[in-house]
Amino acid sequence: ALRSGYTITTKASKGEEGSQISASADLSEFENRNNIDDQVFSAISKDGGIKVTVATTRNLVNDAMIMHTLTEVPADAVSRLMTCGLLMSNGMQSEQTVQLTLNGDGPLRGACAISNGKGEVRAYVGSPGIGLMPLKEAVGKGSVQVVKNHPEWNNPYNGITAIRTGDVDRDVGIYLAESEQRSCALAAATSIKGILCTAAGGYLVEQLPGVERETVSKVEQNLAQLVAEDGGDKLPTNLFLKGVTPVEIAQSILDGLDMQPLQQMLPKYTCECTEDRLFRALRLLPKEEVEDILTKEEKIEARCEFCGKVYRMGPDEVRERYAAATGDPAKDEDISPFA
């Protein structure tokens, strides 16, 4: 297994989906001075044995902090979960999704992030305003659940492992090792000052099939050097704060292995909530319960947990939609975004 300050344990297809990068491309096209933009960059060693994906997500985290009115600890949890999702979904087909859910018994009351192969991500946390405390205390004990899905799949892939540390990225790494038997090094962290995220992101280093032992040893040495250069306990945020970019981190990890760029993306926070999805969620409730709400409240009101948008539907609209509804809403595998 690869070892670093944040180790866990991979196997992945060498194929990449999306905007591919020529192996001979000038690295200047991947420049991201002072990490002004959010970026996901991936590369592979020339021998095809190691894939590295690095993400910087500060802007995404600041957007989520404003959207959900997050305090520091929930923001850290959401940040790490979104970063892990973006790292895991990199290279997948654009329509394929990865849903990461922390079901913990701590005051955080769980968290969820959904990302796809296009670099789109959204997330929410159960308790957005809790006070300062260690992240692992906020998360508590419970499980890490992963759902991978694609519109053309008959059934989604589901995996689950126990929360061991509460550090989010370490627990996701443990999931990769135990549930998917992948050998990798995964790190994700956040630097927050007051109401502002100053740095966020992480990396995923994966062993691909047939990797040579010498290549693994070289990567282990490079990771040890990277940890030393970061010098903190929130790897790799100190590097980001120093202006080190995803491309430069990938270069450091693949130093001596002739890095071949694969792909870069500009991740963005994207919510898929719609009024139609709200109505589909309504149809999952007993009709008598919906009628009772309409009688008492004279409307249906719901707030999207991922983006905070509030939807309202009057009694006449709800009843007209019920009269015209067809199909089985329970067949939709997507998580409902509505509280």
Coordinates of C-alpha atoms in Angstrom, one line a residue, residues 41-165:
F41 CA -6.1 17.8 -12.4
S42 CA -5.2 14.2 -13.2
A43 CA -2.0 12.6 -14.5
I44 CA -0.4 9.2 -14.9
S45 CA 3.1 7.9 -14.7
K46 CA 4.6 7.0 -18.1
D47 CA 4.7 3.3 -17.2
G48 CA 0.9 3.4 -16.6
G49 CA 1.2 2.2 -13.0
I50 CA 0.2 5.2 -10.9
K51 CA -2.6 7.7 -11.4
V52 CA -2.7 11.0 -9.4
T53 CA -5.7 13.3 -9.1
V54 CA -5.4 16.6 -7.3
A55 CA -8.2 19.0 -6.5
T56 CA -8.3 22.5 -5.1
T57 CA -11.9 23.5 -4.0
R58 CA -11.7 26.7 -2.0
N59 CA -14.4 28.6 -4.0
L60 CA -16.8 25.6 -3.8
V61 CA -16.4 25.5 -0.1
N62 CA -17.0 29.3 0.3
D63 CA -20.1 28.9 -1.9
A64 CA -21.4 26.1 0.3
M65 CA -20.7 28.1 3.4
I66 CA -22.8 30.9 2.2
M67 CA -25.5 28.7 0.8
H68 CA -25.9 26.6 3.9
T69 CA -24.8 29.2 6.5
L70 CA -22.1 26.8 7.6
T71 CA -19.9 27.3 10.7
E72 CA -16.3 26.0 10.7
V73 CA -16.8 22.3 11.7
P74 CA -19.7 21.6 9.3
A75 CA -17.9 23.5 6.6
D76 CA -14.8 21.3 7.1
A77 CA -16.9 18.1 6.9
V78 CA -18.7 19.2 3.7
S79 CA -15.4 20.4 2.2
R80 CA -13.7 17.1 2.7
L81 CA -16.7 15.1 1.5
M82 CA -17.0 17.2 -1.7
T83 CA -13.3 16.9 -2.4
C84 CA -13.3 13.1 -1.9
G85 CA -16.3 12.9 -4.2
L86 CA -14.6 14.9 -7.0
L87 CA -11.5 12.8 -6.6
M88 CA -13.4 9.5 -6.8
S89 CA -15.6 10.5 -9.8
N90 CA -12.7 11.8 -11.9
G91 CA -12.3 9.8 -15.0
M92 CA -15.8 8.4 -14.8
Q93 CA -18.4 8.8 -17.6
S94 CA -20.0 12.2 -17.4
E95 CA -23.4 10.9 -16.4
Q96 CA -22.0 8.6 -13.7
T97 CA -22.5 9.7 -10.1
V98 CA -20.8 9.0 -6.8
Q99 CA -22.8 9.6 -3.7
L100 CA -20.9 9.7 -0.4
T101 CA -22.9 9.7 2.8
L102 CA -21.7 9.9 6.4
N103 CA -24.3 8.5 8.8
G104 CA -22.8 9.4 12.2
D105 CA -24.4 9.7 15.6
G106 CA -22.5 12.9 16.4
P107 CA -24.0 16.4 16.6
L108 CA -23.2 16.9 12.9
R109 CA -26.1 14.7 12.2
G110 CA -24.6 13.3 9.0
A111 CA -23.5 14.7 5.7
C112 CA -23.9 13.9 2.0
A113 CA -22.1 14.8 -1.2
I114 CA -22.9 13.8 -4.8
S115 CA -20.5 14.3 -7.7
N116 CA -20.3 13.2 -11.3
G117 CA -17.8 12.7 -14.1
K118 CA -18.3 16.3 -15.3
G119 CA -16.9 17.7 -12.1
E120 CA -20.3 18.8 -10.8
V121 CA -20.9 18.4 -7.0
R122 CA -23.4 19.3 -4.4
A123 CA -23.6 18.6 -0.7
Y124 CA -25.5 19.2 2.6
V125 CA -24.9 18.6 6.3
G126 CA -27.5 17.7 9.0
S127 CA -26.5 20.5 11.5
P128 CA -24.9 23.4 9.6
G129 CA -24.5 25.7 12.7
I130 CA -22.8 23.6 15.4
G131 CA -20.0 25.1 17.5
L132 CA -16.3 24.4 17.6
M133 CA -15.3 20.8 18.5
P134 CA -13.0 18.2 17.0
L135 CA -14.3 16.9 13.6
K136 CA -14.3 13.3 14.7
E137 CA -16.5 14.2 17.8
A138 CA -18.9 16.1 15.5
V139 CA -19.1 13.1 13.1
G140 CA -19.5 10.4 15.8
K141 CA -19.8 6.7 15.2
G142 CA -21.7 5.2 12.3
S143 CA -21.1 4.3 8.7
V144 CA -19.7 5.5 5.4
Q145 CA -22.1 4.7 2.5
V146 CA -21.2 4.9 -1.1
V147 CA -23.6 4.7 -4.0
K148 CA -22.3 4.7 -7.6
N149 CA -24.9 5.0 -10.4
H150 CA -25.4 5.6 -14.1
P151 CA -28.7 6.2 -15.9
E152 CA -28.2 3.1 -18.0
W153 CA -27.5 0.8 -15.1
N154 CA -30.3 -1.5 -13.9
N155 CA -29.1 -1.2 -10.3
P156 CA -26.7 1.1 -8.5
Y157 CA -23.5 -0.1 -6.9
N158 CA -23.7 0.1 -3.1
G159 CA -20.9 -0.1 -0.5
I160 CA -20.6 0.5 3.2
T161 CA -18.0 0.5 5.9
A162 CA -17.8 1.7 9.5
I163 CA -16.7 5.2 10.5
R164 CA -13.3 4.5 12.2
T165 CA -11.7 7.9 12.6

